[in-house]
PDB file of C-alpha atoms and ligand atoms in Angstrom:
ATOM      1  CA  UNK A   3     -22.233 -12.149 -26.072  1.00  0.00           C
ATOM      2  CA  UNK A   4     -25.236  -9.879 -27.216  1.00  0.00           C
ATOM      3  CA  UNK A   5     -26.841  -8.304 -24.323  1.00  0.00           C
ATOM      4  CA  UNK A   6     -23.865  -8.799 -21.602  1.00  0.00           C
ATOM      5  CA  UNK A   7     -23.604  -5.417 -19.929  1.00  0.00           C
ATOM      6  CA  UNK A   8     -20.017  -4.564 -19.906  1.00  0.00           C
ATOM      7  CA  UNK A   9     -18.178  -2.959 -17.536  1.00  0.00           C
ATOM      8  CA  UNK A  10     -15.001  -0.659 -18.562  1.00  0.00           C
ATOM      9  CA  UNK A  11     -12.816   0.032 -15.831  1.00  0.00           C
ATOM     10  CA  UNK A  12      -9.400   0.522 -15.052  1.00  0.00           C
ATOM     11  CA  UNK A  13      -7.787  -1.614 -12.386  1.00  0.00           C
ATOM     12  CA  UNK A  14      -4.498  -2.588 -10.411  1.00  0.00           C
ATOM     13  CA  UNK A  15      -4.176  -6.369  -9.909  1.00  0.00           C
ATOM     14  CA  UNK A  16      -2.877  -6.400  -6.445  1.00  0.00           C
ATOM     15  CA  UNK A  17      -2.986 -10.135  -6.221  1.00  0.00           C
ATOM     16  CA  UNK A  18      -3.552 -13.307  -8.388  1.00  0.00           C
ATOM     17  CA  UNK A  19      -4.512 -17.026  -7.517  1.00  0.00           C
ATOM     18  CA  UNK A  20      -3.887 -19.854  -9.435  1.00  0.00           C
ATOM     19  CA  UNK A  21      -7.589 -21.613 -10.099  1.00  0.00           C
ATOM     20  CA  UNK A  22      -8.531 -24.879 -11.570  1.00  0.00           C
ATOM     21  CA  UNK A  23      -6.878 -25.283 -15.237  1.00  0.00           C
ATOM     22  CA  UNK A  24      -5.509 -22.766 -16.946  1.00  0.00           C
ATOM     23  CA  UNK A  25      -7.598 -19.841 -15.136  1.00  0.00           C
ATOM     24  CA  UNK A  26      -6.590 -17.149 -12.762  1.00  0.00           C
ATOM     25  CA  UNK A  27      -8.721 -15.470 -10.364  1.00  0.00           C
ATOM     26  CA  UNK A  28      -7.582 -11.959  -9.258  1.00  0.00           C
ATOM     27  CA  UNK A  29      -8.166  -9.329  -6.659  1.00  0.00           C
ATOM     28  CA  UNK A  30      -8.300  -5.722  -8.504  1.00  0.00           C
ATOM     29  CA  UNK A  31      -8.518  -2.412  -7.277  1.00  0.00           C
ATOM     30  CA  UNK A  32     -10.502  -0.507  -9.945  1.00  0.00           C
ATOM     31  CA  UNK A  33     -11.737   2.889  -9.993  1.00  0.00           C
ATOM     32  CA  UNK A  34     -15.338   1.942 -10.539  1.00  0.00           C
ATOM     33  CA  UNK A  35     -16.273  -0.538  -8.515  1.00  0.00           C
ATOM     34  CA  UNK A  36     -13.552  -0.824  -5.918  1.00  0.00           C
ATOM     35  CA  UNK A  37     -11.782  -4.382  -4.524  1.00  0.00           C
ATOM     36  CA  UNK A  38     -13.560  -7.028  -6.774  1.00  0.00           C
ATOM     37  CA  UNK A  39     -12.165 -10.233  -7.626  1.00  0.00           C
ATOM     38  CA  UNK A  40     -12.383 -11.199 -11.208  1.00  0.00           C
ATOM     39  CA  UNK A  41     -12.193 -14.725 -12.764  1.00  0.00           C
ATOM     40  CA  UNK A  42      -9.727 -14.627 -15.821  1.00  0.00           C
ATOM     41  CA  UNK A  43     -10.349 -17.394 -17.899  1.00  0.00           C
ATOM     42  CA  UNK A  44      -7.404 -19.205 -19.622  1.00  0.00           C
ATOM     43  CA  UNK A  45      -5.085 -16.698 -17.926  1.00  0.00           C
ATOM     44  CA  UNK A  46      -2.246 -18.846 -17.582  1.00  0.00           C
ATOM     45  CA  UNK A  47      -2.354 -19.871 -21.607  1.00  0.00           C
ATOM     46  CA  UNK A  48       0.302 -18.504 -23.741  1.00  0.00           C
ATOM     47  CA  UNK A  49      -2.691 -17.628 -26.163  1.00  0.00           C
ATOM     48  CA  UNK A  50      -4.474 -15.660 -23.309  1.00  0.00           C
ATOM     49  CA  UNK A  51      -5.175 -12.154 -25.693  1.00  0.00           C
ATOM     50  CA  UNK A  52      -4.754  -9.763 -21.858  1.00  0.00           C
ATOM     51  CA  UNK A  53      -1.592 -12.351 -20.780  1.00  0.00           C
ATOM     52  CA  UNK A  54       0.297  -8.778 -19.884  1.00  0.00           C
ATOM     53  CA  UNK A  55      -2.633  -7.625 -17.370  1.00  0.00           C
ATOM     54  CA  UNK A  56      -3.066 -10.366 -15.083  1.00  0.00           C
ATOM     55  CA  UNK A  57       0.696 -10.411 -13.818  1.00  0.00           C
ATOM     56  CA  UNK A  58       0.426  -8.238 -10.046  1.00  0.00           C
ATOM     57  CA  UNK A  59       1.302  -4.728  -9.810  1.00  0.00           C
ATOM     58  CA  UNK A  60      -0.038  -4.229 -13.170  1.00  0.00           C
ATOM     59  CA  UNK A  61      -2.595  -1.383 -14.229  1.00  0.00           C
ATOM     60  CA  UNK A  62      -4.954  -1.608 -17.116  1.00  0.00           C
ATOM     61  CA  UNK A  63      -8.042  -0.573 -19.315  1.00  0.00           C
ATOM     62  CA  UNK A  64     -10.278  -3.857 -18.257  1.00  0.00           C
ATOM     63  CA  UNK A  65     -14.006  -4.783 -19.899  1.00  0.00           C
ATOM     64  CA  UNK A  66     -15.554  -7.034 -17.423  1.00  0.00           C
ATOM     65  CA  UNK A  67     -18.728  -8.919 -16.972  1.00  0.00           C
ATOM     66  CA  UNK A  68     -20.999  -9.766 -13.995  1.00  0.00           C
ATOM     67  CA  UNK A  69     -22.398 -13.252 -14.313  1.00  0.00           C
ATOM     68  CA  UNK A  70     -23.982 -14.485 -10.104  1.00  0.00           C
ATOM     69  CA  UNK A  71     -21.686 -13.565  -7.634  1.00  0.00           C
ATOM     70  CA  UNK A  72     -18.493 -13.122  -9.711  1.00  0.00           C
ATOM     71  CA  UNK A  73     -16.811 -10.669 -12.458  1.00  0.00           C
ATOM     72  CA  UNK A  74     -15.159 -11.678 -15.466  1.00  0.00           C
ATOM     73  CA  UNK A  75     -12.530 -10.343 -17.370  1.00  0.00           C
ATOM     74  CA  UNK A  76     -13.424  -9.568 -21.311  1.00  0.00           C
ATOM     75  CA  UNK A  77     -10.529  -7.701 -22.412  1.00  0.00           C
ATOM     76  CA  UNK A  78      -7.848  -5.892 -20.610  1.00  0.00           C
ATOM     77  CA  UNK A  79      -5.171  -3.325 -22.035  1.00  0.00           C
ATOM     78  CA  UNK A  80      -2.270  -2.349 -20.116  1.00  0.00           C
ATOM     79  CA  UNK A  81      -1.688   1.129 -19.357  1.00  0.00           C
ATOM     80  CA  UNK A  82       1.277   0.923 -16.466  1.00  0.00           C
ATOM     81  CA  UNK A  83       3.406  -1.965 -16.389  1.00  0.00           C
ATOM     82  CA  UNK A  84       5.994  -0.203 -13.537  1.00  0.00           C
ATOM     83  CA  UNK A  85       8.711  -1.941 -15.536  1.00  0.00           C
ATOM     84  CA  UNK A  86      10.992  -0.279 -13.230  1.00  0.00           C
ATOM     85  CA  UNK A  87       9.614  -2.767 -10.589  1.00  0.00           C
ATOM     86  CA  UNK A  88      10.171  -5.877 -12.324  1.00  0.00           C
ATOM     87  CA  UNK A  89      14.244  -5.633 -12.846  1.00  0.00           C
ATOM     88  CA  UNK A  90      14.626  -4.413  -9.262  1.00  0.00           C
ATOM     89  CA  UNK A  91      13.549  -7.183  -6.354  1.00  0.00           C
ATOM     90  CA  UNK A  92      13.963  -4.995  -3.320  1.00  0.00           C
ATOM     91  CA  UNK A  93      11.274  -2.567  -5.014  1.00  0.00           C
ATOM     92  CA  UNK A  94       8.928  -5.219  -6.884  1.00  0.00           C
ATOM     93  CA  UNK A  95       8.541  -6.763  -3.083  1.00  0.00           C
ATOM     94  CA  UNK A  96       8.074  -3.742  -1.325  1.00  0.00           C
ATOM     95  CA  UNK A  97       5.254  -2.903  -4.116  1.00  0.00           C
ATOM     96  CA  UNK A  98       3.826  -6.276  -3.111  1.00  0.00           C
ATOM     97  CA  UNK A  99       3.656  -5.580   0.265  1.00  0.00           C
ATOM     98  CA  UNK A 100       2.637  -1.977  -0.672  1.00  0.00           C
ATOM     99  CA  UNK A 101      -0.461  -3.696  -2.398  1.00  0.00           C
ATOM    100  CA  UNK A 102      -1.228  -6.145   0.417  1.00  0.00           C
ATOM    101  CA  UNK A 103      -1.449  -2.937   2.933  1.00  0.00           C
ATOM    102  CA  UNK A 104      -3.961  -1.599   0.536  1.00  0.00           C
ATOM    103  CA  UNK A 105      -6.143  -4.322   0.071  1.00  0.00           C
ATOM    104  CA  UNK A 106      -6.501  -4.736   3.681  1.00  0.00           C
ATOM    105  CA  UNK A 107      -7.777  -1.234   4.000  1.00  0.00           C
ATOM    106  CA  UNK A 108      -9.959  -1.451   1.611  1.00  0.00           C
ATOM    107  CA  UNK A 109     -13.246  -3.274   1.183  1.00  0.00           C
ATOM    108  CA  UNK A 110     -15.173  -5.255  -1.699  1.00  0.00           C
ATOM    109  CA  UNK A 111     -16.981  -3.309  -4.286  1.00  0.00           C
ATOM    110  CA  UNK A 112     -16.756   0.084  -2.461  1.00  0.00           C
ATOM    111  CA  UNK A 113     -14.495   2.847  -4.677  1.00  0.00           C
ATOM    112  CA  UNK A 114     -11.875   3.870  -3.053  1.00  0.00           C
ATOM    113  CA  UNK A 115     -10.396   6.328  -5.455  1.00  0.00           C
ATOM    114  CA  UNK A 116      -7.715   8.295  -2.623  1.00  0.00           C
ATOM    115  CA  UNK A 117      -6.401   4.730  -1.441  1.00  0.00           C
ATOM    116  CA  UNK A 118      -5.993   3.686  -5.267  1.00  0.00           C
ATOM    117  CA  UNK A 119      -4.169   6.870  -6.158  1.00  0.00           C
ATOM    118  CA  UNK A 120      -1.341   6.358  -3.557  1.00  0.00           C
ATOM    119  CA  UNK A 121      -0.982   2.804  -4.224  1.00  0.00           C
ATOM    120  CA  UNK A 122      -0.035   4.250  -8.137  1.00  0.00           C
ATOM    121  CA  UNK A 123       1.729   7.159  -6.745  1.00  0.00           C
ATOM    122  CA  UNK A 124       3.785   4.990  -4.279  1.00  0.00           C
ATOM    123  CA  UNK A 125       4.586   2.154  -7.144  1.00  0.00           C
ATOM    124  CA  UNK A 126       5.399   5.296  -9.617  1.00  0.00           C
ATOM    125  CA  UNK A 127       7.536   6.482  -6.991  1.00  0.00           C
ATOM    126  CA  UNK A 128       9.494   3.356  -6.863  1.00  0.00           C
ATOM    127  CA  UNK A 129       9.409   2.342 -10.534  1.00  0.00           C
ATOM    128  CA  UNK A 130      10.244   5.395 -12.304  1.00  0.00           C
ATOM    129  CA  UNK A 131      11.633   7.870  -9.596  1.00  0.00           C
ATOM    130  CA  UNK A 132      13.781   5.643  -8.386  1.00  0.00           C
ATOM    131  CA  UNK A 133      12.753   6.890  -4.788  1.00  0.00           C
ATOM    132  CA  UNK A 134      14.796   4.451  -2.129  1.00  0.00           C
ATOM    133  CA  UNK A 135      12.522   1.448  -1.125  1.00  0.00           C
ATOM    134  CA  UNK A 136      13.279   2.376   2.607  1.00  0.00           C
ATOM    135  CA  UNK A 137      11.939   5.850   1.548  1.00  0.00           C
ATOM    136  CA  UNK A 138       9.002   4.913   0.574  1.00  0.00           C
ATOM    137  CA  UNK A 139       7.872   2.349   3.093  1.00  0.00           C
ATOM    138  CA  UNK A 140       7.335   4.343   5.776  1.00  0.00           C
ATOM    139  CA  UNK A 141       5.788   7.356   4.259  1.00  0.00           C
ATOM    140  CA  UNK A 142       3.271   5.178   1.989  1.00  0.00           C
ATOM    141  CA  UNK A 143       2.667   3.306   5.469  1.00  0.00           C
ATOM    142  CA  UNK A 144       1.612   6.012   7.674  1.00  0.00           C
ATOM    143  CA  UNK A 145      -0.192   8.555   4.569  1.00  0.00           C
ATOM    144  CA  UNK A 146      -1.670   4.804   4.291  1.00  0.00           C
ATOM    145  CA  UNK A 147      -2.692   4.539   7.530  1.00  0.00           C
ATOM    146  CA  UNK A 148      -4.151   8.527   7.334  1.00  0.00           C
ATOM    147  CA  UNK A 149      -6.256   7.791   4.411  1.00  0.00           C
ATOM    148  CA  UNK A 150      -7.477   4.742   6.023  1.00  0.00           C
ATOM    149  CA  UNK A 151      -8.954   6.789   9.195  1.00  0.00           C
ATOM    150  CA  UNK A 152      -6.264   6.124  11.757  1.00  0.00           C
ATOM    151  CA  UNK A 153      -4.632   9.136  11.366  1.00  0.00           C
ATOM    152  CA  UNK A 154      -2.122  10.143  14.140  1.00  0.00           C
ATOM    153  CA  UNK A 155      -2.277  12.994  16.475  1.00  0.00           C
ATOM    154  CA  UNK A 156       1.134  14.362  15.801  1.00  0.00           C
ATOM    155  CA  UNK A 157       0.919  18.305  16.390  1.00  0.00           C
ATOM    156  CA  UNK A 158       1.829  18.167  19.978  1.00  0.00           C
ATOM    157  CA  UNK A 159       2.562  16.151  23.083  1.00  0.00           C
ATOM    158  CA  UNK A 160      -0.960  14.656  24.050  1.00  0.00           C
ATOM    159  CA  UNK A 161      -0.312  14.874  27.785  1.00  0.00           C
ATOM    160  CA  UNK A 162       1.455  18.235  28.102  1.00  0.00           C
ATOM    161  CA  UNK A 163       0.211  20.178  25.125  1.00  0.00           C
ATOM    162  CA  UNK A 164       4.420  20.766  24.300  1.00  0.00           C
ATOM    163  CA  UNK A 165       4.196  20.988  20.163  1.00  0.00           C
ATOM    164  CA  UNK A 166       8.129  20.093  20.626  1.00  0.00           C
ATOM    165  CA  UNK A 167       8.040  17.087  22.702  1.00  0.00           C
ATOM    166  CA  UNK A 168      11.290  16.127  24.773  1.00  0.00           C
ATOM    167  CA  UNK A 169      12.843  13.316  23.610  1.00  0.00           C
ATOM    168  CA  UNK A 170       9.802  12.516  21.148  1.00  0.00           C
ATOM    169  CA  UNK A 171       7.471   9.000  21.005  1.00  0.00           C
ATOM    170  CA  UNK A 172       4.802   7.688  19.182  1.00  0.00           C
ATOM    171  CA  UNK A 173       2.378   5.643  20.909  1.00  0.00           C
ATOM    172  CA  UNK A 174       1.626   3.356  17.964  1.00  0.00           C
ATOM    173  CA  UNK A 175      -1.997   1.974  20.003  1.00  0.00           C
ATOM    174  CA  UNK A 176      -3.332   5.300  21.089  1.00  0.00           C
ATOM    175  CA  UNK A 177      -2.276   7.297  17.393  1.00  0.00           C
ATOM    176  CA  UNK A 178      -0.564   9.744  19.717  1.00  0.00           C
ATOM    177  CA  UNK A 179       2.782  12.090  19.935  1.00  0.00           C
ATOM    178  CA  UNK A 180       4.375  12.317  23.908  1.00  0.00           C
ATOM    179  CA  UNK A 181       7.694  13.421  25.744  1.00  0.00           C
ATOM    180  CA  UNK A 182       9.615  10.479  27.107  1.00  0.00           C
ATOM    181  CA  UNK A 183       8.421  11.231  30.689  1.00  0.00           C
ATOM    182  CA  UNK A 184       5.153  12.071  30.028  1.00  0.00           C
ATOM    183  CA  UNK A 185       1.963   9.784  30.403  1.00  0.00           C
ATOM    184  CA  UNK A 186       3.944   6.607  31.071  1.00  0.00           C
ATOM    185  CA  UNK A 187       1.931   4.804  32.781  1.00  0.00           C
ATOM    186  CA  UNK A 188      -1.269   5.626  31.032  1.00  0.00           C
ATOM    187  CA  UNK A 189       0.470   4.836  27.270  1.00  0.00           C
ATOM    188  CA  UNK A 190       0.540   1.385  25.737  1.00  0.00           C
ATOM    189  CA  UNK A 191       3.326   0.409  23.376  1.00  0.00           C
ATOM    190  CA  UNK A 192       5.457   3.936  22.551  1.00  0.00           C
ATOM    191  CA  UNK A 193       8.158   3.760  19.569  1.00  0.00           C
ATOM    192  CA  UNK A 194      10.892   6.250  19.794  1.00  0.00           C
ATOM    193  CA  UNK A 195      11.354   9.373  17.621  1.00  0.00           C
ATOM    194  CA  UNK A 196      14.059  12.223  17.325  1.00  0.00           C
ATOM    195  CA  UNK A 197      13.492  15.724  15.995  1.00  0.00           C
ATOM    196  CA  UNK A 198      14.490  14.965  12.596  1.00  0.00           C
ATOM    197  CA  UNK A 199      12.387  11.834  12.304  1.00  0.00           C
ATOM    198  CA  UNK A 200       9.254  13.963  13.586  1.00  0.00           C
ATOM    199  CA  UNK A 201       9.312  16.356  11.213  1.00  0.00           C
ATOM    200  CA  UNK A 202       9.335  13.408   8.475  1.00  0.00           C
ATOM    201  CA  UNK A 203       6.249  12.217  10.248  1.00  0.00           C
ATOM    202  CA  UNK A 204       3.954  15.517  10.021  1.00  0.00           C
ATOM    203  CA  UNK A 205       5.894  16.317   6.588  1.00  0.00           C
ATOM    204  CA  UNK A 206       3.926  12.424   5.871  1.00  0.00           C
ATOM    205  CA  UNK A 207       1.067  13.284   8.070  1.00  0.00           C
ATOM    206  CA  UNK A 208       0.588  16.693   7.459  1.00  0.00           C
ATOM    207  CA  UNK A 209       2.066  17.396   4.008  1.00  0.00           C
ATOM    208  CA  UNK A 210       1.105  17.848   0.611  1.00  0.00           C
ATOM    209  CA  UNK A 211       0.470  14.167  -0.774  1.00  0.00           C
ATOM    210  CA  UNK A 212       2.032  15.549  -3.913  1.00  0.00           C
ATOM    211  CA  UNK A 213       4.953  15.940  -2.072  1.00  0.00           C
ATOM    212  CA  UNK A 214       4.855  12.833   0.117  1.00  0.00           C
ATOM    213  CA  UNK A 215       8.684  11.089  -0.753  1.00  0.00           C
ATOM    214  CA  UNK A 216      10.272  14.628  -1.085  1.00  0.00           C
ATOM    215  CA  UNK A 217      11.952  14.736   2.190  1.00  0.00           C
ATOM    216  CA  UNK A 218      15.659  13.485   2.962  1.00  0.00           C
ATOM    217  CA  UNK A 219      16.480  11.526   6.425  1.00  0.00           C
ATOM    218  CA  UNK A 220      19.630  10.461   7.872  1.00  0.00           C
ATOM    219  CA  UNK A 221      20.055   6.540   8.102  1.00  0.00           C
ATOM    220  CA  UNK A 222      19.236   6.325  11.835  1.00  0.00           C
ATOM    221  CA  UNK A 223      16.494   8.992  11.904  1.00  0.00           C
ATOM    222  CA  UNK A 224      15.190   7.240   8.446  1.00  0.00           C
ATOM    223  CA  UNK A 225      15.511   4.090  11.169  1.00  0.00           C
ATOM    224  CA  UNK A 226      13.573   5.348  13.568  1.00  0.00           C
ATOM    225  CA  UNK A 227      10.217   6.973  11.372  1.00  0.00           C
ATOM    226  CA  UNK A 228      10.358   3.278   9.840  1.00  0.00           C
ATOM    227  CA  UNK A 229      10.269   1.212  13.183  1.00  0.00           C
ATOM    228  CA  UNK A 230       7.636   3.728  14.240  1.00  0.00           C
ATOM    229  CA  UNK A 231       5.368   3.566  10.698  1.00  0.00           C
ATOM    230  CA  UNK A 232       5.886  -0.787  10.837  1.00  0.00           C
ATOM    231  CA  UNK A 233       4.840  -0.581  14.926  1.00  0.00           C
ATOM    232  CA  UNK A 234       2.213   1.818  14.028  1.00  0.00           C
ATOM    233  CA  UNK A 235       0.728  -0.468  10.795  1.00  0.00           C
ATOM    234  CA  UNK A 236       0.621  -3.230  13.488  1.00  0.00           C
ATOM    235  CA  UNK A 237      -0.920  -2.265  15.799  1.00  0.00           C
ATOM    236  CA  UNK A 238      -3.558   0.064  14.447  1.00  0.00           C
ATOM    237  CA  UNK A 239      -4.385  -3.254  11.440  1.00  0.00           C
ATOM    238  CA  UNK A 240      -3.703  -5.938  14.435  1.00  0.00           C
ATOM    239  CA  UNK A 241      -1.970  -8.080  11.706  1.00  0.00           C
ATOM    240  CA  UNK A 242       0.937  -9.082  10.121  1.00  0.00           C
ATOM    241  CA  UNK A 243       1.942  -9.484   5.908  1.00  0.00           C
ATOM    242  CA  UNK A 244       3.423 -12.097   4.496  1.00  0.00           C
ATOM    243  CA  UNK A 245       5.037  -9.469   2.140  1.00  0.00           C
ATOM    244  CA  UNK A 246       6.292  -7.637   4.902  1.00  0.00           C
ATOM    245  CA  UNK A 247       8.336 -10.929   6.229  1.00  0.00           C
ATOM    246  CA  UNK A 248       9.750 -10.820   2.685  1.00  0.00           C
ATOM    247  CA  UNK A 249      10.428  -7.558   1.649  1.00  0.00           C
ATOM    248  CA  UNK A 250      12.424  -7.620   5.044  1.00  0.00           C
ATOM    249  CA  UNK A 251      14.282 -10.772   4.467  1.00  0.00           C
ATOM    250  CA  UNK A 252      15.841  -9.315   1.838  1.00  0.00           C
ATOM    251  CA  UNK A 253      17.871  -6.707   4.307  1.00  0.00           C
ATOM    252  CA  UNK A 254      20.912  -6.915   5.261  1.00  0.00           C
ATOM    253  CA  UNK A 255      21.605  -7.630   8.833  1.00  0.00           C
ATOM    254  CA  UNK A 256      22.628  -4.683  10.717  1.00  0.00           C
TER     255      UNK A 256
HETATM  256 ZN1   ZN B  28       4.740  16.077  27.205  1.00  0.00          ZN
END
């Protein structure tokens, strides 16, 4: 098309839609231009030239176009396919549900480049480092959460000042660290902590993001920072995700 001002851009499809015949119309997070969604044409034909970059969880090299309201997709080359996502279904649905937390932080046609960053970061950490699904849920929730601007206040009881709380909570509403005895009646839902599972939570917090799944729990203190991060994501997002409901259907009871 002479004169169509392309736009290059790499981009994550963190969802796709099935639209009227053969098309698909997907949400991406690109570097450029942010959350846009993007009309593929004839995405669901075996012809389709970018078939490989519409699947979700996928990250490419994408020429787009602008026509009204919506993008287009040109051309599209992949450049991370996360294969070690798609033989594994605990990890590909905890990368869908890592993708739905993003895009619900994030907002149309604004970049977004730290949020983008840890979504590849937490689907590298899944796909190639073989980091442990219930690893990586609650640290990419709360460094989420932090990037986001609801970062909590985890240095110190916010009532007595004690940077050791007794018998450690998080009040998931307020954002906010206590002792078991203190401030409750003035704190709304509080999730229970231990000393091991705090210091995961200001390693998260805290840390460097380099560094974010380096840290080792035991399985009830690993427990505990993940109740806390899941309370925390609802109640600071006031929502639920449909990925959420699935990733955790796939647990065993316990
Ligand atoms: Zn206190």
């Amino acid at each position: 098309m002479a004169g169509t001002p392309y736009i290059v851009t790499r981009g994550i499809v963190l969802r796709e839609t099935e639209s009227k015949e053969a098309d698909k119309i997907l949400t991406l997070l690109t570097d450029k231009c942010g959350k846009i969604a993007v009309i593929a044409r004839g995405a669901r034909r075996k012809s389709c030239k970018y078939a490989a970059c519409v699947q979700s969880l996928v990250w490419s090299e994408w020429t787009l176009y602008q026509k009204g309201d919506w993008y287009y997709a040109n051309e599209g080359s992949t450049v991370e396919l996360f294969p070690g996502l798609r033989s594994d279904l605990e990890a590909l649905s905890l990368g869908f549900y890592l993708a739905e937390l993003t895009e619900a932080v994030t907002t149309e046609n604004t970049p977004a480049p730290e949020l983008l960053r840890h979504l590849l970061n937490g689907l590298y950490a899944l796909s190639a480092l073989h980091k442990p699904p219930a690893l990586v849920k609650p640290a990419f929730e709360l460094k989420l959460l932090c990037l986001a601007g609801y970062e909590p206040l985890a240095d110190g009881c916010a009532y007595c000042g004690r940077p050791d709380p007794e018998r450690p909570m998080l009040d998931v509403v307020q954002g906010v660290l206590r002792c078991g005895t203190c401030g409750v009646q003035e704190s709304a839902l509080s999730m229970p902590l231990c000393p091991s599972s705090l210091a995961a939570l200001r390693h998260i917090v805290y840390g460097d993001p380099k560094r974010l799944y380096s840290f080792t729990l035991g399985d009830d203190a690993l427990r505990r920072l993940s109740a806390a991060a899941e309370a925390f994501v609802a109640a600071q997002l006031e929502r639920g995700f449909r990925s959420l409901d699935f990733y955790k259907s796939l647990q065993p009871l316990n």
